[in-house]
Tab-separated table of C-alpha atoms in Angstrom:
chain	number	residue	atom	x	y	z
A	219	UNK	CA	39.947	-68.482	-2.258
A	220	UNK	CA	43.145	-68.629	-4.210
A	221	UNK	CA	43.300	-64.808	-4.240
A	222	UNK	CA	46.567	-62.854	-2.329
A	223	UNK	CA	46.295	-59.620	-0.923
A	224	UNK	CA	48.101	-56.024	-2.491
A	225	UNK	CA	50.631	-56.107	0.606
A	226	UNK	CA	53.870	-53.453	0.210
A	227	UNK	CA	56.133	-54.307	2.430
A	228	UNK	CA	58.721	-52.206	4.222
A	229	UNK	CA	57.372	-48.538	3.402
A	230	UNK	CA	59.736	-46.338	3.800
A	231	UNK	CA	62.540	-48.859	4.647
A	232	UNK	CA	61.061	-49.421	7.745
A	233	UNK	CA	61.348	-52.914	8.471
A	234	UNK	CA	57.639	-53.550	10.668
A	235	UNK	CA	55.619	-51.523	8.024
A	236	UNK	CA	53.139	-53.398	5.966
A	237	UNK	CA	50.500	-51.963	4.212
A	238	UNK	CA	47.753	-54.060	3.479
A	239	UNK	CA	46.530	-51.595	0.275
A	240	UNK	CA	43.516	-53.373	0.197
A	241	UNK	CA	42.785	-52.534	3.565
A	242	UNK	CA	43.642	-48.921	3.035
A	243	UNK	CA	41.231	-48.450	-0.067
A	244	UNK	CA	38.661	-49.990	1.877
A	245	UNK	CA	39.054	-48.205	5.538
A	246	UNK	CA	38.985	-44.904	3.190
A	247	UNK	CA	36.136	-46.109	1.115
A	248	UNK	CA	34.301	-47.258	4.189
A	249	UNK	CA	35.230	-43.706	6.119
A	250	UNK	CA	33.949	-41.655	3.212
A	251	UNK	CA	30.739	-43.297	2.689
A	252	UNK	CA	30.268	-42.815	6.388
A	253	UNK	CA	31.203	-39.448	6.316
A	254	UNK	CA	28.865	-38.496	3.114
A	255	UNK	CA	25.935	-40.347	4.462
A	256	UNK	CA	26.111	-38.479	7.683
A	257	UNK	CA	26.488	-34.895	6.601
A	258	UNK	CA	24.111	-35.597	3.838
A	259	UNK	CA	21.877	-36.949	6.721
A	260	UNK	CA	22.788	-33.844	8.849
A	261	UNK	CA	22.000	-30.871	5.580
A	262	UNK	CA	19.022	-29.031	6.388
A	263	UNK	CA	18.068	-29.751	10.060
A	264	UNK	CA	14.701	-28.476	11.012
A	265	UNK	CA	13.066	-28.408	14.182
A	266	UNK	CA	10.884	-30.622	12.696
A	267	UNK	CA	12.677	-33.648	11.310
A	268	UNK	CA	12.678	-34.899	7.540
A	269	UNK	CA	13.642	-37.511	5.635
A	270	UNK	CA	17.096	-38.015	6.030
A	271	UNK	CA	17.275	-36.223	10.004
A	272	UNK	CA	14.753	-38.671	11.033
A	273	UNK	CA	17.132	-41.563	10.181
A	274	UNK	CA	19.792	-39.396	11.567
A	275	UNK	CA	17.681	-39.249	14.521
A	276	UNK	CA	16.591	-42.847	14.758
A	277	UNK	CA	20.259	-43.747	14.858
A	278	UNK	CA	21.291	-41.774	17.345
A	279	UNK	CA	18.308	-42.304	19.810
A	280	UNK	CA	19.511	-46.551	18.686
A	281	UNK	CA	22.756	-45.780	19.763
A	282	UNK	CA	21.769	-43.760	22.494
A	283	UNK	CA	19.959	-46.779	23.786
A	284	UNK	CA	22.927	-49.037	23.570
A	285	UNK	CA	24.976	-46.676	25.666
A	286	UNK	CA	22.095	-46.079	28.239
A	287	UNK	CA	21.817	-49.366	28.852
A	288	UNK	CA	25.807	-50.211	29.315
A	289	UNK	CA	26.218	-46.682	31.804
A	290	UNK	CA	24.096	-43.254	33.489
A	291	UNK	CA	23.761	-40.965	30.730
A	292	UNK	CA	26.032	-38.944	32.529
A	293	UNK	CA	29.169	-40.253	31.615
A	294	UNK	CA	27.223	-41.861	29.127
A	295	UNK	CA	27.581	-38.815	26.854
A	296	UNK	CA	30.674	-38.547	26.826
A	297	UNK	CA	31.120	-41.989	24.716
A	298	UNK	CA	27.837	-41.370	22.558
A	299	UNK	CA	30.253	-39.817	19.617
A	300	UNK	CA	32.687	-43.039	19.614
A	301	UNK	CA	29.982	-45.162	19.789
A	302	UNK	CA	27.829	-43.775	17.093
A	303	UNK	CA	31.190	-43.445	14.954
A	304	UNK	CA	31.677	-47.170	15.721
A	305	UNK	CA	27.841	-48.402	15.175
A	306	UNK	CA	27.966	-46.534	11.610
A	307	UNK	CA	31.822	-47.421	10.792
A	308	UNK	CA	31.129	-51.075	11.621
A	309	UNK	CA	27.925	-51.216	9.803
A	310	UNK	CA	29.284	-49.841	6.590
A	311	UNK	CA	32.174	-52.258	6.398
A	312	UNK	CA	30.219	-54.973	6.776
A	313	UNK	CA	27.937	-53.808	3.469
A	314	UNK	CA	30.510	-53.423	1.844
A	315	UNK	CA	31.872	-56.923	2.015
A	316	UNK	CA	28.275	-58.324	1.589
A	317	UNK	CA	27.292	-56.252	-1.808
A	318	UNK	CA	30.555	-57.638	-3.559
A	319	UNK	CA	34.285	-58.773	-3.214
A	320	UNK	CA	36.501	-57.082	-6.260
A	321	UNK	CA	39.268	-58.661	-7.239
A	322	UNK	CA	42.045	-57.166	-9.728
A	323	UNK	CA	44.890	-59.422	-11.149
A	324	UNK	CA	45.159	-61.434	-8.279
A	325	UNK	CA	44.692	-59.367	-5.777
A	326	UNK	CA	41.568	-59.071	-3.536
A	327	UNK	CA	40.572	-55.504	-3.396
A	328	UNK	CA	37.087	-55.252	-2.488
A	329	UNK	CA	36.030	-56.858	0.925
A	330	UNK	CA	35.181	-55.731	4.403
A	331	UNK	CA	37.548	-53.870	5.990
A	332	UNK	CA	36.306	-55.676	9.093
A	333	UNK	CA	37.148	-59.178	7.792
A	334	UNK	CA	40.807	-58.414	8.759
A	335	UNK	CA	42.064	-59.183	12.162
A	336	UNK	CA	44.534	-56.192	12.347
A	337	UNK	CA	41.990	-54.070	11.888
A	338	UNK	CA	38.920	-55.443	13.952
A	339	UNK	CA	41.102	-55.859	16.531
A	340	UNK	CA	42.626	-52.261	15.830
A	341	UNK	CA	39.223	-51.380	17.062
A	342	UNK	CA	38.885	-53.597	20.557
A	343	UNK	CA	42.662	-52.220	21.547
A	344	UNK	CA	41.285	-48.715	20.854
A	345	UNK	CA	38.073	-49.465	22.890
A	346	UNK	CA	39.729	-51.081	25.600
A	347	UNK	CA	42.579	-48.736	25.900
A	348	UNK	CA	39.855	-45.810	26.158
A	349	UNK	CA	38.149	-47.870	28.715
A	350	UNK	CA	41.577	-47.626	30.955
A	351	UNK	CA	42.373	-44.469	29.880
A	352	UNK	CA	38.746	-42.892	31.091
A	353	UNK	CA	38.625	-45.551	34.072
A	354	UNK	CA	41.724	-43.314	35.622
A	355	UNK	CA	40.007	-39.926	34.163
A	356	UNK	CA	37.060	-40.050	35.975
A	357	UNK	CA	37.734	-42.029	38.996
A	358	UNK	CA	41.296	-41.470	39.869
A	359	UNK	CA	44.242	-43.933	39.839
A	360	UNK	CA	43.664	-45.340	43.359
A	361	UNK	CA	39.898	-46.287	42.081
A	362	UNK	CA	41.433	-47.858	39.061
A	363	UNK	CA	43.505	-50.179	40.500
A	364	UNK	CA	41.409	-51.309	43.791
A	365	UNK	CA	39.161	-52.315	40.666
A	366	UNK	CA	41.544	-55.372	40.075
A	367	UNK	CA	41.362	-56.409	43.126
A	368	UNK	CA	37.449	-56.584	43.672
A	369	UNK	CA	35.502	-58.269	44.798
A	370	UNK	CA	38.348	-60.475	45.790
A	371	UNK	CA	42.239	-60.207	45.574
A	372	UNK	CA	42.684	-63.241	44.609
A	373	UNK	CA	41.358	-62.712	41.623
A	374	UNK	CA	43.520	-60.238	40.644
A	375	UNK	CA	45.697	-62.104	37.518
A	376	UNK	CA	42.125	-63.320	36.331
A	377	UNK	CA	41.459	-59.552	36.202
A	378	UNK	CA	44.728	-59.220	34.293
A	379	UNK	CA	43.877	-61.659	31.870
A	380	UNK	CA	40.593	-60.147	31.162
A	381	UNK	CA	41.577	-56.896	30.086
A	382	UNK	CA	43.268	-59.461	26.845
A	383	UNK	CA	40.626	-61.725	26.247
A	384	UNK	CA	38.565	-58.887	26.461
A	385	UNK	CA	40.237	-57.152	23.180
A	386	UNK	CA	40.812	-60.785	21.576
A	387	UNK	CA	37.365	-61.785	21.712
A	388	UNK	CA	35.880	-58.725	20.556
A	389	UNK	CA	38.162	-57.986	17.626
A	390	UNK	CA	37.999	-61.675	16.910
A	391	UNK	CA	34.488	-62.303	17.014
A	392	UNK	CA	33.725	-59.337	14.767
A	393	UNK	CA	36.627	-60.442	12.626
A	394	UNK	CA	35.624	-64.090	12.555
A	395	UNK	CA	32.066	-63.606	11.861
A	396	UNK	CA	32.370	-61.179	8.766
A	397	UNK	CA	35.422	-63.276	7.348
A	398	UNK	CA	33.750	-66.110	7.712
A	399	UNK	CA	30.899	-64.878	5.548
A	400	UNK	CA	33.019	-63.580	2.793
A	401	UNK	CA	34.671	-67.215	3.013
A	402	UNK	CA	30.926	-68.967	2.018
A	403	UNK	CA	30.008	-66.061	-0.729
A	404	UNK	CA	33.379	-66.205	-2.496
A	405	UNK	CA	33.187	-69.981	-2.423
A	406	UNK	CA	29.140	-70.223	-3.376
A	407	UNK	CA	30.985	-67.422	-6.147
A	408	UNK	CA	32.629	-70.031	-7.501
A	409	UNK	CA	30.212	-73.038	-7.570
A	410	UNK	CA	27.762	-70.610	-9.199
A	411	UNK	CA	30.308	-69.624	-12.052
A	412	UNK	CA	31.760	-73.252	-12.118
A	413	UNK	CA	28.747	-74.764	-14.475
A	414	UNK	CA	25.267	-74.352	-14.858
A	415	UNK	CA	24.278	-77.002	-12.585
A	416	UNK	CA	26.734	-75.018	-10.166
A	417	UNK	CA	24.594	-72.189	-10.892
A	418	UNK	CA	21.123	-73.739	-10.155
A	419	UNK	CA	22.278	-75.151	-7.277
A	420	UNK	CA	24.026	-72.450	-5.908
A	421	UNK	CA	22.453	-69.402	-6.704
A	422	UNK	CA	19.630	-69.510	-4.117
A	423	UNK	CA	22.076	-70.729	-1.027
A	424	UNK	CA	23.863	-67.835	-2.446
A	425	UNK	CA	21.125	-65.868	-1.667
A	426	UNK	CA	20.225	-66.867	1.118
A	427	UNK	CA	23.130	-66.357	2.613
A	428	UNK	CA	23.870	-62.619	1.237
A	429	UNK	CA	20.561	-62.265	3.317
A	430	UNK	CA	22.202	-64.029	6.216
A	431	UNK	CA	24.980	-61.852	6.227
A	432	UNK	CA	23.260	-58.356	5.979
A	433	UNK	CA	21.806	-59.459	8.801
A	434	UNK	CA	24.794	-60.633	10.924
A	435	UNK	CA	26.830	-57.383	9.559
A	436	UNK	CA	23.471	-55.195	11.444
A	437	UNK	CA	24.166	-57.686	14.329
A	438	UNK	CA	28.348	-57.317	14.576
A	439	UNK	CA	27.932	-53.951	14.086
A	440	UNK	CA	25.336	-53.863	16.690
A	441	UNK	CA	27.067	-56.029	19.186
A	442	UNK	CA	30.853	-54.496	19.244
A	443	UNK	CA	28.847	-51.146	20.466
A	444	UNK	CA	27.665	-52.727	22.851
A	445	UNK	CA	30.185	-54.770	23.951
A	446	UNK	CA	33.365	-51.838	24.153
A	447	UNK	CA	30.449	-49.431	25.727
A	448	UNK	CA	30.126	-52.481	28.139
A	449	UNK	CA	33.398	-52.674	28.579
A	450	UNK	CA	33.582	-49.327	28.970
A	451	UNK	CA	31.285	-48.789	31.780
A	452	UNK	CA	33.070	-51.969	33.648
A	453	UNK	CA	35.827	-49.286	33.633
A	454	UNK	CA	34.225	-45.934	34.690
A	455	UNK	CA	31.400	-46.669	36.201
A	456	UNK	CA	31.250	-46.255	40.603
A	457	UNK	CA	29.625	-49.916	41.148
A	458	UNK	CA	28.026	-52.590	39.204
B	129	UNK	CA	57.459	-78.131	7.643
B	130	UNK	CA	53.674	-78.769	5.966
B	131	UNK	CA	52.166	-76.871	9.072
B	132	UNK	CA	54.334	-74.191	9.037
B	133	UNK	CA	52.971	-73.733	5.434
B	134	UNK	CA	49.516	-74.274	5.526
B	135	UNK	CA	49.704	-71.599	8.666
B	136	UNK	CA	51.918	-69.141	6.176
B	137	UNK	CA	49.101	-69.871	3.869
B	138	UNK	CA	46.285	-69.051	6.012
B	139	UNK	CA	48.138	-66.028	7.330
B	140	UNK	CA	48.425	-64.679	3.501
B	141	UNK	CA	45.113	-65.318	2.309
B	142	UNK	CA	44.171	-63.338	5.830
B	143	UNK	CA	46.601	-60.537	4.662
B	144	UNK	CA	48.312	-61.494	7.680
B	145	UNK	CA	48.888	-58.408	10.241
B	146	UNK	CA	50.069	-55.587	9.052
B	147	UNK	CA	51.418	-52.765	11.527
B	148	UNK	CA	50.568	-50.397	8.785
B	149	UNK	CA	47.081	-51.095	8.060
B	150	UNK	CA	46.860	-51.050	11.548
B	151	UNK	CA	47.639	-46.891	12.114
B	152	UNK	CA	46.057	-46.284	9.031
B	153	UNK	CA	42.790	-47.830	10.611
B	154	UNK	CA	43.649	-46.219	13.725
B	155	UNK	CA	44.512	-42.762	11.993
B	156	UNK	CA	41.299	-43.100	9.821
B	157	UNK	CA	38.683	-43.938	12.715
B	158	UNK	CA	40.104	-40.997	14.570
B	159	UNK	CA	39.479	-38.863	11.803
B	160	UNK	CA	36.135	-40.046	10.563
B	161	UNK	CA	34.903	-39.716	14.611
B	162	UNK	CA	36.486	-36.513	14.736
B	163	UNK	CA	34.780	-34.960	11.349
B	164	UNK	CA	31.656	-36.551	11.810
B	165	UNK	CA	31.083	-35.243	15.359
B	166	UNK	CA	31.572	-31.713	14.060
B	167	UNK	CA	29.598	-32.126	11.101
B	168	UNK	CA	27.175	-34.363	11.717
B	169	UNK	CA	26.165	-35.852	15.098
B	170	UNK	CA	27.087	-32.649	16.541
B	171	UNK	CA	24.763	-30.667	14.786
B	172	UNK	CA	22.111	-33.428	14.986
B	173	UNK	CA	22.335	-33.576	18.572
B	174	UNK	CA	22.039	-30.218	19.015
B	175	UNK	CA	18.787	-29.804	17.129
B	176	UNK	CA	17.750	-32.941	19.563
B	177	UNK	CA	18.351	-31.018	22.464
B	178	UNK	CA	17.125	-27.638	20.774
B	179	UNK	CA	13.651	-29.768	20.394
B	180	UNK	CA	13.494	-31.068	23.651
B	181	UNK	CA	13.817	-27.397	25.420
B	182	UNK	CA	11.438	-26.377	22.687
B	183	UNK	CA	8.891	-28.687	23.904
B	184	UNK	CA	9.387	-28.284	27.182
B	185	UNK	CA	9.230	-24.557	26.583
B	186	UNK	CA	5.912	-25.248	25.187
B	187	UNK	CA	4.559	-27.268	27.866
B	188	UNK	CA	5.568	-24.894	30.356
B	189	UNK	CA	3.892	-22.198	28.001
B	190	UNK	CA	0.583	-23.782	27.543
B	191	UNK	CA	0.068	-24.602	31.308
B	192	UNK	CA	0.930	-21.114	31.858
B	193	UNK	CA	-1.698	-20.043	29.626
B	194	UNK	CA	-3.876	-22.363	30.744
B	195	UNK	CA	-3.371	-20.931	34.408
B	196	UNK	CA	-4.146	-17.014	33.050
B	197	UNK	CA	-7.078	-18.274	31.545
B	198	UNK	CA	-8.345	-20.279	34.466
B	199	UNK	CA	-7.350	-17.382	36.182
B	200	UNK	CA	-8.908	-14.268	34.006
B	201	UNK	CA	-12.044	-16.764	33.851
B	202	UNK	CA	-12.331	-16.507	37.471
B	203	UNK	CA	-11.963	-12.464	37.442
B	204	UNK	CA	-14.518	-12.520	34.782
B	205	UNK	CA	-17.003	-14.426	36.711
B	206	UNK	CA	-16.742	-12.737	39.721
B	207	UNK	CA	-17.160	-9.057	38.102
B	208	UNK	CA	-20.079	-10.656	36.597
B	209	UNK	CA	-21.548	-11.375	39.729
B	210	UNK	CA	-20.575	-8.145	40.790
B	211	UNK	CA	-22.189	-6.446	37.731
B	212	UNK	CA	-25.115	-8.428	38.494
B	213	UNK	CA	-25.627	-7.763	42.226
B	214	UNK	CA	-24.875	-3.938	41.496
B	215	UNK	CA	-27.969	-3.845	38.868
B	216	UNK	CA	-30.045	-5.707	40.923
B	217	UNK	CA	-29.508	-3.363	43.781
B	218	UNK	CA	-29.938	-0.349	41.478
B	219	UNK	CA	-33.141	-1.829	40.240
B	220	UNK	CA	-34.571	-1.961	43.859
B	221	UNK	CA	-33.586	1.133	45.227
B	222	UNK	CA	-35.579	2.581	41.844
B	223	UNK	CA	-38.209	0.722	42.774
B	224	UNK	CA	-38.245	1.546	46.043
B	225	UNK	CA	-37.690	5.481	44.988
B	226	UNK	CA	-40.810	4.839	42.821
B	227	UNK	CA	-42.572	3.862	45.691
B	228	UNK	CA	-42.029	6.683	47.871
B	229	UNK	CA	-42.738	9.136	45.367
B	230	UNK	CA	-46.172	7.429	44.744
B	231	UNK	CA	-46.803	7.532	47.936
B	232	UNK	CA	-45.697	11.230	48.064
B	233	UNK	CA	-47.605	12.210	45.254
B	234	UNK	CA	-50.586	10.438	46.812
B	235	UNK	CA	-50.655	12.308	50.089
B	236	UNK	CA	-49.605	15.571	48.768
B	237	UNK	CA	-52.923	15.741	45.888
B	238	UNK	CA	-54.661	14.190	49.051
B	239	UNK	CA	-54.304	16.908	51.252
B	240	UNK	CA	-54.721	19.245	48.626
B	241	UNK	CA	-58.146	17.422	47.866
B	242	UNK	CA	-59.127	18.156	51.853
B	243	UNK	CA	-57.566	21.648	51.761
B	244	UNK	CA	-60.266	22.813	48.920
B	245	UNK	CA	-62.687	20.368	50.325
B	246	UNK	CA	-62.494	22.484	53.798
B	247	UNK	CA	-62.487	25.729	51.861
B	248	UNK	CA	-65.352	25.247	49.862
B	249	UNK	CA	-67.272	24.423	53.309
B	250	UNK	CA	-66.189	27.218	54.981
B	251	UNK	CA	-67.129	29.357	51.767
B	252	UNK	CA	-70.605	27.230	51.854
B	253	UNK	CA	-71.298	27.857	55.680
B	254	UNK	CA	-70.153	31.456	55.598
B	255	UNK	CA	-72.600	31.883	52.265
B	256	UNK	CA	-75.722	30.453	54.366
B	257	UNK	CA	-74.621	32.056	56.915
B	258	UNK	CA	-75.061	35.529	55.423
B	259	UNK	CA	-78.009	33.889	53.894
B	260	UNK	CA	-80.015	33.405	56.789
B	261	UNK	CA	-78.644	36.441	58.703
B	262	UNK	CA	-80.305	38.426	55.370
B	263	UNK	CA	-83.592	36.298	55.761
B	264	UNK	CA	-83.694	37.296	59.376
B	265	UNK	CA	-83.465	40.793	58.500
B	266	UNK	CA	-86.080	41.084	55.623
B	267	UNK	CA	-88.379	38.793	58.040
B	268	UNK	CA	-87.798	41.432	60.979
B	269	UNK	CA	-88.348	44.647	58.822
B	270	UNK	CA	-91.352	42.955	56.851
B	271	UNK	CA	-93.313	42.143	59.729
B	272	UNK	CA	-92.816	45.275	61.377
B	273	UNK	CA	-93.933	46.470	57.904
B	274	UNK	CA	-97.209	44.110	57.334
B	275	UNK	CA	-97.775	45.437	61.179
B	276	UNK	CA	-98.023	48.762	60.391
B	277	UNK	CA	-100.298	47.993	57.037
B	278	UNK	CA	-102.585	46.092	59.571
B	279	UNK	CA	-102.712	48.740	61.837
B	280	UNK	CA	-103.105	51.581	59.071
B	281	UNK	CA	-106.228	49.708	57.795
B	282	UNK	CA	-108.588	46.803	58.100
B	283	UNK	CA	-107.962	45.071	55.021
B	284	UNK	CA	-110.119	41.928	53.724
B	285	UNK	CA	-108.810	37.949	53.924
B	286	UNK	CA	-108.467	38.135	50.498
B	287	UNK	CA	-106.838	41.600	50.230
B	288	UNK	CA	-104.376	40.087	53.109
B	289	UNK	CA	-103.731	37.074	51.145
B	290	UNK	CA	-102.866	39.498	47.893
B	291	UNK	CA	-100.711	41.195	50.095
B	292	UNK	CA	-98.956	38.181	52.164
B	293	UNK	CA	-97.962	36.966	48.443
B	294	UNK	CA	-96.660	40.116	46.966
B	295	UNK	CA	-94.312	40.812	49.886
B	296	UNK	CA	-93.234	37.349	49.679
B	297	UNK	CA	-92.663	37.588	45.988
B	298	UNK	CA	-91.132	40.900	46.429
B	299	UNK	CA	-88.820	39.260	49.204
B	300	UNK	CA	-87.714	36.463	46.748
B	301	UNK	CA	-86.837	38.656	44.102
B	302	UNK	CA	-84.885	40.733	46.861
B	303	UNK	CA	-83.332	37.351	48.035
C-alpha cells in the first residue's frame, strides 16, 4: 500500500494542473476496450441477432430497463446513450481493477480508473449537471425553480443541499466501494507473497474476494445508472 | 502536525485530486459516448427498432392474409352452393323435359295406334260391305235363274239337289 501515484504536476506551467498519468492510461485503456467491445459487438447486425448482437442487445434492453423504470420512455430516450455509455464505462473500470493492479518502479499504474475520487465524482458532477441542464430544457426555467420549493418552501435550502450530497454520495460511494476493494486485494497481495504460510492462508480469501468484487463492480456499475437516471428524472420529469 | 501528515498521506496514496485527470475523464467520457453512439448503440438500436416494425409488419401481414383467406373461403363456399343449386336445377328441368317427351311420344304413337286401328275398320266394314252387297246380288240373279230352270222343266229331287250344289259351288268360286 506503500505505492505513490505517476502525478506531473503543473503541465504547461499552469499552476491547478495535475495529471494523475495513471489515471490517464487507465480512462484511455478503459475507453478503448469499451469502444472495441462495442463496435465489435455492433459488426454484422442481422435482423436476426448473433452472437455478439444478442449481448449487444441484452445490454441495451438491461439498460433500457434501468431507464424505464427511473422516467416515460419518452424522455427516457433521450438519456438511453449516456446511460448505456455509463453502465459499460463503469463496468469496464471496475474489471479492470479486479483482474490486476500493475505497478512500475513505484508507481501504481494499473487500477480502476473508478477507484479515484476525481474521477468517480467527475462522473456524478457530469450527471447531475445534465440533470439541471435538461430539468430547464424540457420544462422551462419557471418549472425548474418552483421545483425547489415543492412540496414545501421551507424546504428550499434542504433542496439546495441535495443537489451536493447528491453528487458526493454518488461519486463517493462508487469511489469508496471499488477503492476499497483494491485496498483488501493489494493487501491479501502481499500476505500471499509474504511466506508460504501467507500464501495458504491467503490465497483462498484472496479468492474469494476477487469473486466478491466482480460482483460489486456488476453492482456499482449497475447502481450509478440507476442512481444519475434517478436523479435525472427527479429533474425532468412533470410529477413524481 | 502528525494529522496533517497522515491526511497528506492518505491524499497521495489516493492520488489526491487532480484538476487534470479530471477533464481528461471528462474529455474522454464525452468522446467514448459520442463514438460509441454512432458506431455502436446507434446502429444497434436501429436494427431494434428495424425488428420491431418488421414484426409488426408481419403481424399485420398475416392477419391480413388470414382475413383474404377467411374471406376467399367464404366466396368459394358460396359459388359452391351456387354451382350446386344450378346443377341440381339443371338436373330437374332434364328430368322433367324427359318426362314430357315420354309422355309426348306416348300419346303421339297412341293416336297413331287408333288412327290405323279406325282405318283398318273402316277398310274391314267397307270390304263386308261390298261383300254382302255382292252376295245379295248373285242370290237375286241365281234365284231368278234356278226359277226359270224350274219353270223350263220338272227336274227330279235328286237332279235338284245336283243342281242346288253346283250353283252354289259355282257361286263360291265366283265369290
Amino acid at each position: 500500500m506503500d505505492h505513490t501515484a505517476p502525478i506531473v504536476h503543473d503541465v504547461f506551467g499552469i499552476s491547478w494542473l495535475d495529471f494523475n498519468l495513471s489515471n490517464v492510461l487507465m480512462m484511455f485503456i478503459t475507453s478503448l476496450i469499451v469502444f472495441v467491445l462495442c463496435v465489435l459487438g455492433a459488426r454484422k447486425l442481422q435482423m436476426k441477432p448473433r452472437g455478439a448482437q444478442n449481448v449487444m442487445e441484452w445490454v441495451l434492453d438491461f439498460v433500457k430497463g434501468i431507464v424505464n423504470d427511473a422516467m416515460d420512455w419518452r424522455t427516457g430516450k433521450l438519456f438511453l446513450p449516456l446511460a448505456l455509455t455509463l453502465f459499460t464505462y463503469i463496468l469496464v473500470g471496475n474489471m479492470l481493477g479486479v483482474i490486476t493492479n500493475g505497478v512500475y518502479g513505484h508507481d501504481l499504474w494499473w487500477k480502476s480508473p473508478t477507484a479515484d475520487p476525481g474521477i468517480t465524482l467527475t462522473l456524478a458532477a457530469m450527471v447531475i449537471i445534465l440533470s439541471h441542464f435538461y430539468g430547464i430544457k424540457l420544462r422551462g426555467g419557471k418549472e425548474y425553480v418552483k421545483d425547489y420549493f415543492r412540496p414545501l418552501p421551507f424546504l428550499f435550502p434542504i433542496k439546495v443541499i441535495e443537489e451536493f450530497s447528491n453528487t458526493l454520495t454518488l461519486g463517493l460511494r462508487l469511489f469508496g466501494n471499488l477503492y476499497a476493494g483494491e485496498v483488501l486485494l493489494s493487501l491479501l497481495v502481499g500476505l500471499t507473497t509474504s511466506s508460504v504460510v501467507g500464501f495458504l492462508g491467503g490465497a483462498i480469501p484472496f479468492l474469494a474476494w476477487q469473486g466478491f468484487s466482480v460482483f460489486i463492480g456488476g453492482i456499482q456499475a449497475f447502481i450509478f445508472t440507476m442512481l444519475s437516471m434517478v436523479y435525472i428524472s427527479h429533474k425532468v420529469s412533470e410529477e413524481h | 502536525m502528525q494529522a496533517f501528515t497522515d491526511n497528506s498521506m492518505i491524499y497521495a496514496a489516493l492520488g489526491g485530486f487532480h484538476v487534470g485527470d479530471m477533464l481528461m475523464q471528462l474529455f474522454f467520457f464525452i468522446v467514448l459516448l459520442l463514438l460509441v453512439r454512432k458506431f455502436a448503440w446507434g446502429p444497434v438500436m436501429n436494427m431494434m427498432q428495424k425488428r420491431e416494425e418488421y414484426v409488426a409488419g408481419e403481424i399485420e401481414a398475416a392477419e391480413k392474409s388470414r382475413a383474404d383467406a377467411e374471406q376467399a373461403s367464404k366466396e368459394a363456399m358460396e359459388q359452391l352452393k351456387q354451382t350446386k343449386q344450378e346443377a341440381q336445377s339443371m338436373i330437374e328441368e332434364a328430368r322433367n323435359a324427359g318426362t314430357r317427351q315420354q309422355e309426348e311420344i306416348i300419346a303421339a304413337a297412341k293416336a297413331e295406334a287408333d288412327r290405323i286401328k279406325e282405318a283398318a275398320q273402316a277398310d274391314i266394314q267397307n270390304e263386308k260391305e261390298k261383300a254382302l252387297q255382292a252376295l245379295q246380288d248373285k242370290v237375286a240373279s241365281l234365284s231368278v235363274l234356278i226359277a226359270s230352270k224350274v219353270i223350263e222343266k220338272e227336274i227330279s229331287t235328286q237332279d235338284q239337289e245336283k243342281l242346288i250344289n253346283d250353283y252354289i259351288k259355282e257361286v263360291g268360286e265366283d265369290l
